[in-house]
PDB file of C-alpha atoms and ligand atoms in Angstrom:
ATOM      1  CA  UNK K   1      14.218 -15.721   2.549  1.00  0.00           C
ATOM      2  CA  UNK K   2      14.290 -12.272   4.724  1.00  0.00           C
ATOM      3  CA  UNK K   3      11.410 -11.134   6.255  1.00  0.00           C
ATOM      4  CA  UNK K   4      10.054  -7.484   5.509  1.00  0.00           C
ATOM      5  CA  UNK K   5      10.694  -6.992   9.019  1.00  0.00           C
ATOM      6  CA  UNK K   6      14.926  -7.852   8.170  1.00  0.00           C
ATOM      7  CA  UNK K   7      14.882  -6.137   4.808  1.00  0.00           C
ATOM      8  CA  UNK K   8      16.514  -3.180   4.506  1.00  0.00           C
ATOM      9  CA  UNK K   9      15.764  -1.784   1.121  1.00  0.00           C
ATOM     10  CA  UNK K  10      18.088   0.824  -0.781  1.00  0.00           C
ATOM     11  CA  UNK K  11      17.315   4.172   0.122  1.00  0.00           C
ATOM     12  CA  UNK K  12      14.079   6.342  -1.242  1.00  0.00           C
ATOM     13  CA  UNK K  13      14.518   8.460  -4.561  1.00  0.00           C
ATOM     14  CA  UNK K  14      13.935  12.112  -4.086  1.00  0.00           C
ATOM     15  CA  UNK K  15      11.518  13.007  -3.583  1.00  0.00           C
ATOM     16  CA  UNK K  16      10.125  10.224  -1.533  1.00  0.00           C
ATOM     17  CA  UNK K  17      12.564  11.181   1.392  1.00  0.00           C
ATOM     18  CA  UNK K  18      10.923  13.799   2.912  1.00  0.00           C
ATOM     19  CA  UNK K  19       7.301  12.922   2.636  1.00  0.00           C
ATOM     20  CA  UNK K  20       4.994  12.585   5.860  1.00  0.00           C
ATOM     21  CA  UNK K  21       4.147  10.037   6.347  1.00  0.00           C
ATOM     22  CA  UNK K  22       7.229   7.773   4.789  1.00  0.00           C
ATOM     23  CA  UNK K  23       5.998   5.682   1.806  1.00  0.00           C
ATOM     24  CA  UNK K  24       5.307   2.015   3.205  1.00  0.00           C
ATOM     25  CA  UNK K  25       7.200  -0.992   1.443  1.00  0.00           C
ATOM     26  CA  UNK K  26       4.253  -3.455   0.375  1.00  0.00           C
ATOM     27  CA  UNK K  27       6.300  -6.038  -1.407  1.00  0.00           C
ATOM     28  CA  UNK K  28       9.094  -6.518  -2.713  1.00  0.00           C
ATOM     29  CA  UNK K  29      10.116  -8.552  -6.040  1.00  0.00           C
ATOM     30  CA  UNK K  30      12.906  -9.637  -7.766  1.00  0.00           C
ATOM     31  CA  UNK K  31      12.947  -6.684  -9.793  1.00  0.00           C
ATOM     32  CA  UNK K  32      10.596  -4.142  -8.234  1.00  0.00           C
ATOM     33  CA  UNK K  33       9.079  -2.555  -4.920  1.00  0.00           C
ATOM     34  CA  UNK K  34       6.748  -1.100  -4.261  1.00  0.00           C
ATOM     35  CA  UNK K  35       5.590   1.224  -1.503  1.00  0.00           C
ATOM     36  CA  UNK K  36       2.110   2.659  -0.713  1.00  0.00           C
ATOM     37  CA  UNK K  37       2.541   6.762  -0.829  1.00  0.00           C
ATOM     38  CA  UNK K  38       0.548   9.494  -1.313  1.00  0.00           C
ATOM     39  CA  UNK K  39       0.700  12.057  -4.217  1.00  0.00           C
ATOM     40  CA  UNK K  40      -0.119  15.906  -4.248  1.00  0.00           C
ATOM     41  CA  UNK K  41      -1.901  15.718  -0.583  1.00  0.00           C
ATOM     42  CA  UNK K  42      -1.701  13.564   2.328  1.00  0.00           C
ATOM     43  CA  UNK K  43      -5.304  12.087   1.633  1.00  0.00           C
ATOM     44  CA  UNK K  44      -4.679  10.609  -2.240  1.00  0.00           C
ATOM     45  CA  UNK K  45      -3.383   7.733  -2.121  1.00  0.00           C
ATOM     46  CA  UNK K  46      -0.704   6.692  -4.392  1.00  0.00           C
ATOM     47  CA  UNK K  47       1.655   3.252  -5.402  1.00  0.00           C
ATOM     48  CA  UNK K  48       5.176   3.561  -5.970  1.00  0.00           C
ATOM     49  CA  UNK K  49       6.820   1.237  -7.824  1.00  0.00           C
ATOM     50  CA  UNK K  50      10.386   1.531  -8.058  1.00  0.00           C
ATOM     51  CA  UNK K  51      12.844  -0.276  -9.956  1.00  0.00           C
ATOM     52  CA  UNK K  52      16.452   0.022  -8.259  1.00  0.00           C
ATOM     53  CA  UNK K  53      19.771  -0.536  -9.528  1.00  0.00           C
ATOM     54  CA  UNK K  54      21.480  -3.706  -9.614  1.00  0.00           C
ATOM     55  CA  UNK K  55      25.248  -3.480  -8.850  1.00  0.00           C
ATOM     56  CA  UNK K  56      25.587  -7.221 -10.325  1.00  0.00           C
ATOM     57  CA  UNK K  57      25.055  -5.504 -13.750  1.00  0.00           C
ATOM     58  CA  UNK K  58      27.331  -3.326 -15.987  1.00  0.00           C
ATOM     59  CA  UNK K  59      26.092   0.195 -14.956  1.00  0.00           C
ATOM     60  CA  UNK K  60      25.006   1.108 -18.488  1.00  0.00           C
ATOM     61  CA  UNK K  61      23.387  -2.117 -19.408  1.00  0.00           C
ATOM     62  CA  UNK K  62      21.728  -1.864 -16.161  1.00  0.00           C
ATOM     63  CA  UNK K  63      20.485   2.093 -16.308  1.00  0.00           C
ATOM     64  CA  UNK K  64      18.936   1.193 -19.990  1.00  0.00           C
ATOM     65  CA  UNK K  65      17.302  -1.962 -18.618  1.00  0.00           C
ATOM     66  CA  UNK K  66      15.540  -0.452 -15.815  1.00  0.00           C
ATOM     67  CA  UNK K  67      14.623   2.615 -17.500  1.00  0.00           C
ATOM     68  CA  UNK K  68      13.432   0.848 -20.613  1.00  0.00           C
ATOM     69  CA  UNK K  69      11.274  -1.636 -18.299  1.00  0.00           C
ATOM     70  CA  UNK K  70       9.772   0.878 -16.422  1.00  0.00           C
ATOM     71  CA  UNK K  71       9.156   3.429 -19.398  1.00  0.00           C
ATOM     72  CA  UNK K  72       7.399   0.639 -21.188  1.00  0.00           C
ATOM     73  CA  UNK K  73       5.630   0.327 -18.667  1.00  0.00           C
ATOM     74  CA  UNK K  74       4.270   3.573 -18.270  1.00  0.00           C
ATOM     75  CA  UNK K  75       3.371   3.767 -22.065  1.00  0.00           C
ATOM     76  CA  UNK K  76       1.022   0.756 -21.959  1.00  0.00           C
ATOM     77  CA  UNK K  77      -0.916   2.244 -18.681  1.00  0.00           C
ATOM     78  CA  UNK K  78      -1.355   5.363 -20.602  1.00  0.00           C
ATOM     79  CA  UNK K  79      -2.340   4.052 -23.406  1.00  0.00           C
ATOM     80  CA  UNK K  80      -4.840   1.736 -21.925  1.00  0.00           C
ATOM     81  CA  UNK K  81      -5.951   4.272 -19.868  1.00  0.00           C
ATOM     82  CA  UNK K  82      -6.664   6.498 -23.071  1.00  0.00           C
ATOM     83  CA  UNK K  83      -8.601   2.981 -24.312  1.00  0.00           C
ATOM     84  CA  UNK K  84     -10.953   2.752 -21.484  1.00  0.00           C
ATOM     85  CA  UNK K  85      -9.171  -0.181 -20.198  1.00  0.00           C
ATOM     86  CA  UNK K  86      -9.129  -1.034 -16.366  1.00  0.00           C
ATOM     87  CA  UNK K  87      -5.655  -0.168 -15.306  1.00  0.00           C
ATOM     88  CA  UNK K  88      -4.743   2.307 -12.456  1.00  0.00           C
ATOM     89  CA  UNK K  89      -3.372   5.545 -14.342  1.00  0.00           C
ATOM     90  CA  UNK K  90       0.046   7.127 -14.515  1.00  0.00           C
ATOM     91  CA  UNK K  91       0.335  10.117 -12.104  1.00  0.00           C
ATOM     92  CA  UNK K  92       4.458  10.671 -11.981  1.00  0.00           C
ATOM     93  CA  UNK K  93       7.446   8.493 -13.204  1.00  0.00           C
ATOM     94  CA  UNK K  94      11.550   9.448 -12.903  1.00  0.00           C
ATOM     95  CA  UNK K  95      13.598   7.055 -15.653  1.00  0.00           C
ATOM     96  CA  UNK K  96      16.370   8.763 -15.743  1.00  0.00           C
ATOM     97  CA  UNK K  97      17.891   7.951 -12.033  1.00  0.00           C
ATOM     98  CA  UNK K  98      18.623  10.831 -10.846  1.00  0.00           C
ATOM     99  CA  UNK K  99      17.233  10.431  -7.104  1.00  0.00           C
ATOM    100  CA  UNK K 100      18.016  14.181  -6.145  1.00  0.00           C
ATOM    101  CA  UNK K 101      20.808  14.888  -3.846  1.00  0.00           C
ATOM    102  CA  UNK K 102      22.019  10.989  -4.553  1.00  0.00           C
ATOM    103  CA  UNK K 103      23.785  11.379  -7.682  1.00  0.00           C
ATOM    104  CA  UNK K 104      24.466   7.616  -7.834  1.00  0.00           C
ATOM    105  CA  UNK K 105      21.032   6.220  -7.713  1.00  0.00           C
ATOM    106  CA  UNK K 106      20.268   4.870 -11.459  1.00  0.00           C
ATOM    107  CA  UNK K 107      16.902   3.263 -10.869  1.00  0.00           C
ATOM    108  CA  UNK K 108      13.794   4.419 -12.311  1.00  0.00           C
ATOM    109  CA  UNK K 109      10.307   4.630 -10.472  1.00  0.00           C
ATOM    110  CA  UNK K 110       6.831   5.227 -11.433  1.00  0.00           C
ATOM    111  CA  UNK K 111       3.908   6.643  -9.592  1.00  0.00           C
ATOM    112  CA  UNK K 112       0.594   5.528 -10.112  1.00  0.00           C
ATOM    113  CA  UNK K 113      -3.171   5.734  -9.133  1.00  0.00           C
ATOM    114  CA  UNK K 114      -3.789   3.338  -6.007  1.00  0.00           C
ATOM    115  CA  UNK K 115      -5.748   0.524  -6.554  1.00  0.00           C
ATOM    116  CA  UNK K 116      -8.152  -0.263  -2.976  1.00  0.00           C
ATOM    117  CA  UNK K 117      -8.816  -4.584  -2.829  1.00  0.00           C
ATOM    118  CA  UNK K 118      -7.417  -7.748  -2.609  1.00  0.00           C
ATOM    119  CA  UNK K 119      -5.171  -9.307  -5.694  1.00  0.00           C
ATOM    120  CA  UNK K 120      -7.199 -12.118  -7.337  1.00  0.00           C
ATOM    121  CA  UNK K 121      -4.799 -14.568  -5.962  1.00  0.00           C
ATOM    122  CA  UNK K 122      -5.772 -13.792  -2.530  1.00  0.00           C
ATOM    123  CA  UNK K 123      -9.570 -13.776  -3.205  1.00  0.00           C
ATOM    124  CA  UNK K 124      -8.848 -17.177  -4.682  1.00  0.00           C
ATOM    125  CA  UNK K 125      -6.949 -18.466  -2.005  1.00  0.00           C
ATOM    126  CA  UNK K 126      -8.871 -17.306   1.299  1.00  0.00           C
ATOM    127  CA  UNK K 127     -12.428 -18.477  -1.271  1.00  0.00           C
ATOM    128  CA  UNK K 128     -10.667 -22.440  -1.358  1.00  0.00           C
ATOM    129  CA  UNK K 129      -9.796 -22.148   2.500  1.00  0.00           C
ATOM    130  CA  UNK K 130     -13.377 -21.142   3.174  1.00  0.00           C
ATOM    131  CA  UNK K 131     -14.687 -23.908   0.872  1.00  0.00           C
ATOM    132  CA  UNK K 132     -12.349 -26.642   2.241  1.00  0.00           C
ATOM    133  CA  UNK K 133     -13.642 -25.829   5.771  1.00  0.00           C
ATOM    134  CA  UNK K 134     -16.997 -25.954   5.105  1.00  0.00           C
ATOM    135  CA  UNK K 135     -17.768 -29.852   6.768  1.00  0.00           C
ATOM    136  CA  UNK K 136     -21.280 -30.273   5.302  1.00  0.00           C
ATOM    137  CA  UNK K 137     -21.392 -28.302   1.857  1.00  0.00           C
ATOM    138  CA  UNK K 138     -24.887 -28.751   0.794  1.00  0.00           C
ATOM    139  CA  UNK K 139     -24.863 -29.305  -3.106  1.00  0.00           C
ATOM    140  CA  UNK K 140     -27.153 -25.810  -3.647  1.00  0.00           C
ATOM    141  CA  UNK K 141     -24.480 -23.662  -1.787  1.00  0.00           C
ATOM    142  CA  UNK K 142     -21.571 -25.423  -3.843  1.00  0.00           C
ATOM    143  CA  UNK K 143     -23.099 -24.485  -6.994  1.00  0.00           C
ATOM    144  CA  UNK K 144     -23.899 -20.912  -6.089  1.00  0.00           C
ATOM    145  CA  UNK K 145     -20.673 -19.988  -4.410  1.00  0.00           C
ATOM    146  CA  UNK K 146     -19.066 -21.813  -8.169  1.00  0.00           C
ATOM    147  CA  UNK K 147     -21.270 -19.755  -9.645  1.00  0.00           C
ATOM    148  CA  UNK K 148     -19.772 -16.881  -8.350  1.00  0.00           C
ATOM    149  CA  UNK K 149     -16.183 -17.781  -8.903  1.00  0.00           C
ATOM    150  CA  UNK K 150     -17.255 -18.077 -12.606  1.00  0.00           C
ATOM    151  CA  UNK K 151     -19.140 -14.451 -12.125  1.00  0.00           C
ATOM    152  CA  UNK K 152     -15.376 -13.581 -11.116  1.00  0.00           C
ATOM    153  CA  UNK K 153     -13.646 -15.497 -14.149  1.00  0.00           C
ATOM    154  CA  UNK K 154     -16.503 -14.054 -16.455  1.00  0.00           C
ATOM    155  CA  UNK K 155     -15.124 -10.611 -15.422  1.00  0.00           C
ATOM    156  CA  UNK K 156     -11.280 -11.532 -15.592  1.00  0.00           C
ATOM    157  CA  UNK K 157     -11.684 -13.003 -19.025  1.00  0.00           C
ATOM    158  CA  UNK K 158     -13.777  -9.769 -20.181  1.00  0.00           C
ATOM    159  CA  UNK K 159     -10.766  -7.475 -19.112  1.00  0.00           C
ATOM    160  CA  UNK K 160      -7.740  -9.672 -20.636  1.00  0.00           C
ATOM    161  CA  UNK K 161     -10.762  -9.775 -23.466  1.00  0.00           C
ATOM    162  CA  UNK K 162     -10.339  -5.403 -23.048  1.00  0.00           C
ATOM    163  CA  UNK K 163      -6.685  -5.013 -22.794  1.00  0.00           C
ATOM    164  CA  UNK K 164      -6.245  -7.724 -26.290  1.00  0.00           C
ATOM    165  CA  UNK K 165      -8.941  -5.440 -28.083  1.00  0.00           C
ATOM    166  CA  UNK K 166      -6.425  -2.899 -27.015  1.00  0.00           C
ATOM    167  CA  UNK K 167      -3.521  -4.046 -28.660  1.00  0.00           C
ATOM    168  CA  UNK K 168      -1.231  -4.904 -25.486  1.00  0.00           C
ATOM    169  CA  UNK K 169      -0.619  -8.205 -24.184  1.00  0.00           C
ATOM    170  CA  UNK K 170       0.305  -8.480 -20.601  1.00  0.00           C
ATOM    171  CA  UNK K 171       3.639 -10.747 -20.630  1.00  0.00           C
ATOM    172  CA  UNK K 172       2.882 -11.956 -17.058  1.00  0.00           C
ATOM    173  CA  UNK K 173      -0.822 -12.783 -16.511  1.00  0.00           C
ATOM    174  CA  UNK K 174      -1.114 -14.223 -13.184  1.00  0.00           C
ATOM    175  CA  UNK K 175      -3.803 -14.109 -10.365  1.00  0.00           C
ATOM    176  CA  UNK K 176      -1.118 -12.113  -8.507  1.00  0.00           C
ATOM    177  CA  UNK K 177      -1.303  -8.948 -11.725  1.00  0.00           C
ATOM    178  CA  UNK K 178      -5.128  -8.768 -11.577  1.00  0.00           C
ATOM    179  CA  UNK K 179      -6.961  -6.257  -8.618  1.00  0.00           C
ATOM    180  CA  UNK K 180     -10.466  -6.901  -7.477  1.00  0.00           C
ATOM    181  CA  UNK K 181     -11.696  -3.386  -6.998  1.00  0.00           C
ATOM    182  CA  UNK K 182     -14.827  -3.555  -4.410  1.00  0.00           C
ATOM    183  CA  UNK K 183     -17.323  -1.232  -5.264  1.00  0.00           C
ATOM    184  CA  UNK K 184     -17.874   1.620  -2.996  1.00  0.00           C
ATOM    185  CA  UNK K 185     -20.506   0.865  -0.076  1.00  0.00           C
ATOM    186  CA  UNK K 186     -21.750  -2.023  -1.066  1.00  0.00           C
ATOM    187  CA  UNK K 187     -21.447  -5.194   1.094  1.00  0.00           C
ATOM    188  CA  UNK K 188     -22.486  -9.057  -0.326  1.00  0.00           C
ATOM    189  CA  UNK K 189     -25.171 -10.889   2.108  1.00  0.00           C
ATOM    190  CA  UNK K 190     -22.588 -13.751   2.391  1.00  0.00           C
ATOM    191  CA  UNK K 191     -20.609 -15.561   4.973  1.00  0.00           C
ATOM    192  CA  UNK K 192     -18.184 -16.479   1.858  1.00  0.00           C
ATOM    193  CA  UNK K 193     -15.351 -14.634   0.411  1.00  0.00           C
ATOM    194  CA  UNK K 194     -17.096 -11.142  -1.480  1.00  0.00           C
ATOM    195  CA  UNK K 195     -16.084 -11.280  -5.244  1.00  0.00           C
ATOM    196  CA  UNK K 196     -17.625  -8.831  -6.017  1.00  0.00           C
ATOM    197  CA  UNK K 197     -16.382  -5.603  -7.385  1.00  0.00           C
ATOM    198  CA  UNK K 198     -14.052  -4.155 -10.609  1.00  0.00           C
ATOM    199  CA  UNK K 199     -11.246  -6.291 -12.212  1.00  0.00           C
ATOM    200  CA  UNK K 200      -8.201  -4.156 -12.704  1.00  0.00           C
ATOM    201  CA  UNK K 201      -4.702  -5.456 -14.290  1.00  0.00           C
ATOM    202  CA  UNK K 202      -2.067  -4.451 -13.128  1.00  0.00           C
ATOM    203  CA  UNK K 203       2.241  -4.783 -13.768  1.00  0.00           C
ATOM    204  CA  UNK K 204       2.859  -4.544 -16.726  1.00  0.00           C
ATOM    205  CA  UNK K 205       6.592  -4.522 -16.614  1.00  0.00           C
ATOM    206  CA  UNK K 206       7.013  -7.346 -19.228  1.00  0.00           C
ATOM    207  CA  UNK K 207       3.665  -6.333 -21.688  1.00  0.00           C
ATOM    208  CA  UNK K 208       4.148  -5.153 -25.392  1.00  0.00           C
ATOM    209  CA  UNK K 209       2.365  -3.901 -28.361  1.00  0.00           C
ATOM    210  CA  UNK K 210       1.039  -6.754 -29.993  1.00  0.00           C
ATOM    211  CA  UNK K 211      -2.405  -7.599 -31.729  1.00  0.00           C
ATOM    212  CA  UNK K 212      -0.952 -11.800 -32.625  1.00  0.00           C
ATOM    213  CA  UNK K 213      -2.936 -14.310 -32.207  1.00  0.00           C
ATOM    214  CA  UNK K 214       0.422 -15.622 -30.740  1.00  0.00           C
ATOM    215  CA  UNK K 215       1.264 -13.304 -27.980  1.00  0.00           C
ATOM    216  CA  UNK K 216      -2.910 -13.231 -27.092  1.00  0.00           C
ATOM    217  CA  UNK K 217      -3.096 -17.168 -26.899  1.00  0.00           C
ATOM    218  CA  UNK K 218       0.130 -16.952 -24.814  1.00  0.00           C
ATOM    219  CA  UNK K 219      -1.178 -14.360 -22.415  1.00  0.00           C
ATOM    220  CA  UNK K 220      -4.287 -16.862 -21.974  1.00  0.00           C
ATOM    221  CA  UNK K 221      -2.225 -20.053 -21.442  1.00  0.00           C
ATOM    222  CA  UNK K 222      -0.074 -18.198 -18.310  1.00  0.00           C
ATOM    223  CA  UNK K 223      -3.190 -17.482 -17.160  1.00  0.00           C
ATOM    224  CA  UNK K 224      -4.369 -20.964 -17.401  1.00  0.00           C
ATOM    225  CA  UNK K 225      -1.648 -22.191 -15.513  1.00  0.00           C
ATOM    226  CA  UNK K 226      -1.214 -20.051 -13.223  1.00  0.00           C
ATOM    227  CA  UNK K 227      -4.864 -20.861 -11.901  1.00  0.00           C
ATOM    228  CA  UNK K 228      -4.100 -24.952 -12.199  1.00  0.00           C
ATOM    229  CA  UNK K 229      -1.007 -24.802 -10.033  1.00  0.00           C
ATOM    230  CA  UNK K 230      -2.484 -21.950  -7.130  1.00  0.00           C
ATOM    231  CA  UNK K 231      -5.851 -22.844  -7.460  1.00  0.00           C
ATOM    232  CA  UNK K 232      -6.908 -26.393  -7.786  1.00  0.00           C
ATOM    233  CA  UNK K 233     -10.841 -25.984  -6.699  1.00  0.00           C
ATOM    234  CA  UNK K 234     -10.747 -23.095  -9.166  1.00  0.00           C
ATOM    235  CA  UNK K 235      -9.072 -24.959 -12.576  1.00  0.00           C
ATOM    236  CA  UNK K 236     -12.396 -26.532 -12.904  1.00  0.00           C
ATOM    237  CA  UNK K 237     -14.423 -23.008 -13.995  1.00  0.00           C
ATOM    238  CA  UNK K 238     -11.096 -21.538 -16.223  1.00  0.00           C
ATOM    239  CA  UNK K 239     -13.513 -22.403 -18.884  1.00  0.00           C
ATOM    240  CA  UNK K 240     -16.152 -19.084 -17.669  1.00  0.00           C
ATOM    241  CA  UNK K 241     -12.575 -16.731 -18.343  1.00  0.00           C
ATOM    242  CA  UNK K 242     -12.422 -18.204 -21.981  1.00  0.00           C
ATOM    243  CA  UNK K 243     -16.058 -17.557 -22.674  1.00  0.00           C
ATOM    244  CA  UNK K 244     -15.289 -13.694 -21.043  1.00  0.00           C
ATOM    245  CA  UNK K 245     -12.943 -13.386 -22.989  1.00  0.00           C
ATOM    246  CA  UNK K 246     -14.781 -14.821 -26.207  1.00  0.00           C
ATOM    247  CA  UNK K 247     -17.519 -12.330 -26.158  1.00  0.00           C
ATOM    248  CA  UNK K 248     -15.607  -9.696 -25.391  1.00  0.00           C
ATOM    249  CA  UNK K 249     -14.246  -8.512 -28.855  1.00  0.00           C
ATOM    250  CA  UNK K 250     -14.321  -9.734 -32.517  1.00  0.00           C
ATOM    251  CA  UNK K 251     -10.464 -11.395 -32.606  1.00  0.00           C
ATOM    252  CA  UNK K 252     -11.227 -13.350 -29.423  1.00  0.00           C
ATOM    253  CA  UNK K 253     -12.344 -16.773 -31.841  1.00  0.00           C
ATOM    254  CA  UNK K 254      -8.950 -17.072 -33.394  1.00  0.00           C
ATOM    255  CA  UNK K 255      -6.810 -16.256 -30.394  1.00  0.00           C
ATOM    256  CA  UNK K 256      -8.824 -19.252 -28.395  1.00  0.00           C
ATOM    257  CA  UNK K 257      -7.884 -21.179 -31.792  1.00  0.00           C
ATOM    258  CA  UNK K 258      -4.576 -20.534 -31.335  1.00  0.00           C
ATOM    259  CA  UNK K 259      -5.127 -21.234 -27.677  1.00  0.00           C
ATOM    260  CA  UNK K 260      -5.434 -25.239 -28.561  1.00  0.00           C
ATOM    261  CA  UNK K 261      -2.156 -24.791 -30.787  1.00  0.00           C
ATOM    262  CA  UNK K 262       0.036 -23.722 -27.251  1.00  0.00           C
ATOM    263  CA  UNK K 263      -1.348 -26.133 -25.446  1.00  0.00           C
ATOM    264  CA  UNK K 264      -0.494 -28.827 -27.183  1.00  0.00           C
ATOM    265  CA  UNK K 265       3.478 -27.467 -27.669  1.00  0.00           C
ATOM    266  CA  UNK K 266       2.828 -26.737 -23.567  1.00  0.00           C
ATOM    267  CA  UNK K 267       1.920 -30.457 -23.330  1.00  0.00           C
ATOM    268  CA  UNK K 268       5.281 -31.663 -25.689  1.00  0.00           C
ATOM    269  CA  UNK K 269       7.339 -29.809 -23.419  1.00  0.00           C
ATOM    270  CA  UNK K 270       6.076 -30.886 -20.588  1.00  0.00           C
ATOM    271  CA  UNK K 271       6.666 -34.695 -21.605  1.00  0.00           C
ATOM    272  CA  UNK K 272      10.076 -34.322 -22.815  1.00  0.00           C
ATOM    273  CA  UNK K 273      10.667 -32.688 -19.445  1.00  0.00           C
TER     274      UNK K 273
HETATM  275  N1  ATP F   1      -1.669   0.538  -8.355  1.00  0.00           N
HETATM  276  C1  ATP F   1      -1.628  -0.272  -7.304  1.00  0.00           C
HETATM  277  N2  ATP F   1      -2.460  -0.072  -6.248  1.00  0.00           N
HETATM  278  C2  ATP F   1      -2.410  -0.873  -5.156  1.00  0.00           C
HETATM  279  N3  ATP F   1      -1.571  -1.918  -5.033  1.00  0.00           N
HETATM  280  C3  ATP F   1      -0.721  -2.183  -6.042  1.00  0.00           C
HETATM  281  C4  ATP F   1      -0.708  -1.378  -7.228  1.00  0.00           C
HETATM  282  N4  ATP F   1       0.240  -1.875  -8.056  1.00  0.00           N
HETATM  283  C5  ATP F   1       0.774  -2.934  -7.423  1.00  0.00           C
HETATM  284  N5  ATP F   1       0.198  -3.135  -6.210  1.00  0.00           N
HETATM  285  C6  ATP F   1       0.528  -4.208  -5.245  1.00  0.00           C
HETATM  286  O1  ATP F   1       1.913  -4.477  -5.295  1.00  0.00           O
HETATM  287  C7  ATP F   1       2.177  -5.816  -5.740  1.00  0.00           C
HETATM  288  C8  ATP F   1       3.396  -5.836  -6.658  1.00  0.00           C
HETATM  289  O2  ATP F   1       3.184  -5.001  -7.786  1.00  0.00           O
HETATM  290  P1  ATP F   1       3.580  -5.463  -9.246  1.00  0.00           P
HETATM  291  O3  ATP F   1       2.883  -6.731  -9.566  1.00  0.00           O
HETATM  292  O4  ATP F   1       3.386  -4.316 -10.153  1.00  0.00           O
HETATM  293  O5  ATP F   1       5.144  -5.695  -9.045  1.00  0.00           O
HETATM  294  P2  ATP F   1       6.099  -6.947  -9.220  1.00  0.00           P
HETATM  295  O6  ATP F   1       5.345  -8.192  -9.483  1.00  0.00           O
HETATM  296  O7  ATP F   1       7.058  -6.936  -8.084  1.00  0.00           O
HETATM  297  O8  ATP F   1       6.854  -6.414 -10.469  1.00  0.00           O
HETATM  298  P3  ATP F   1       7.598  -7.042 -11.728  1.00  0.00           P
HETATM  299  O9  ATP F   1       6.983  -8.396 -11.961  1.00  0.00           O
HETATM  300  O10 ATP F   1       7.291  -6.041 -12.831  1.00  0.00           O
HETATM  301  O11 ATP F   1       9.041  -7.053 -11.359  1.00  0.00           O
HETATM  302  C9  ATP F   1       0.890  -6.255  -6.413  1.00  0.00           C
HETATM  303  O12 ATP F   1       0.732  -7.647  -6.383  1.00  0.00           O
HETATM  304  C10 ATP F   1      -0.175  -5.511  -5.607  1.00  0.00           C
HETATM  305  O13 ATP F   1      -0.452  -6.212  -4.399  1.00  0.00           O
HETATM  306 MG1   MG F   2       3.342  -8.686 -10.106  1.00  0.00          MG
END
């Protein structure tokens, strides 16, 4: 795979070109980038995420694709934003490709509030480093620090609990789509990995309007996954993002019924490879 450092990705939409300084590629997906900006004056902060074209597909098919992905997008962040629901809120978006002076450009991007902190996947991942070199782990530190990995899944399972409540499931929940939002000036007496701070979701390129018990169990089971294949030491306390989410609204019971229900076809699958 190319390096950032290779990559040469398709030029900026207007009116990304001229800003100073340049918007600054963070990552870059299979079917988005996105670039840390700034929006209105050079100290706000901003993410752009834009989706471009893909000259593999017919150009129509491929303008109503991107647009629709990145205008459904935008609807559930304003709606959820409108909800109370931690997501980072829409500032700009351009789905109709027009990219200023290049007349070709038929991608679609989408401007929204920045989000400062780590992705969950990383707080995971450098908190099962620190615990695996840790020699002598007396028994009282193990429990606290799990103790405040479930604090952490508590918190997760709350805001998946939020966004449900909502009506929107996510379509892609992975440690990689949730934020950990420190809060301002505060600092954890702790040689560990901080976990504290605000859970915020985030991508919601493939999340729809839905209030199943389907669609919510199969938001949870991703989840679940996702955290036994990245995060071994971590699998063990899922269970403290269930009971989050449990007691975080009224239709949580049946969607953790339904929760045993895709397992079990997970677990079918799985054998018939
Ligand atoms: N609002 C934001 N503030 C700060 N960083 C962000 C923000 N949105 C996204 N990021 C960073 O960019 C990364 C990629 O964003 P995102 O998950 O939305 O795109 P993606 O996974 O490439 O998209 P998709 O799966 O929809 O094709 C995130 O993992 C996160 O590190
Ligand atoms: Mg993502």
């Amino acid at each position: 795979m190319a390096t950032l450092d290779e990559y040469k990705p398709p030029p900026l939409p207007a009116p990304f070109t001229n800003t100073n300084p340049p918007p600054i590629l963070l990552t870059q997906g299979a079917e988005a980038h996105l670039y840390k900006t700034t929006s209105l004056n050079p100290s706000t902060p901003a993410a752009l995420k834009i989706r471009p074209t893909k000259p593999y597909r017919h150009p129509i098919l491929d303008r109503r694709l991107t647009r629709s992905r990145i205008v459904q997008e935008a609807r559930c962040l304003v709606k959820l934003v409108k909800e109370g629901v931690s997501v980072p809120a829409v500032l700009a978006l351009d789905c109709e490709g027009q990219g200023g002076e290049e007349a070709s450009w038929g991608g679609a991007w989408l401007l929204m509030e920045w989000i400062e902190g780590p992705v969950v996947r990383v707080v995971l991942e450098q908190w099962e480093a620190w615990m695996k070199a840790q020699i002598h782990l007396e028994e009282t530190v193990r429990i606290s620090e799990e103790d405040r990995v479930r604090g952490l899944m508590r918190r997760m399972g709350e805001t998946i609990g939020a966004l449900h409540k909502a009506g929107v499931v996510h379509g892609d929940l992975t440690t990689s789509n949730l934020m950990l939002q420190p809060f301002e000036g505060e600092s954890e007496a702790n040689d560990s990995v901080s976990m504290e701070g605000k859970i915020i979701l985030i991508d919601f390129g493939l999340a729809s309007q839905s209030a199943q018990d389907e669609d919510r169990a199969v938001d949870l089971y991703v989840m679940e996954r996702a955290i036994g294949s990245t995060h071994p030491r971590t699998e063990p306390l899922f269970d403290s993002l269930l009971q989050g989410y449990r007691e975080s609204y009224k239709g949580a019971v049946s969607a953790l019924k339904r929760l045993e229900d895709v397992r079990l076809r997970g677990r079918k699958r799985s054998m018939l490879g």
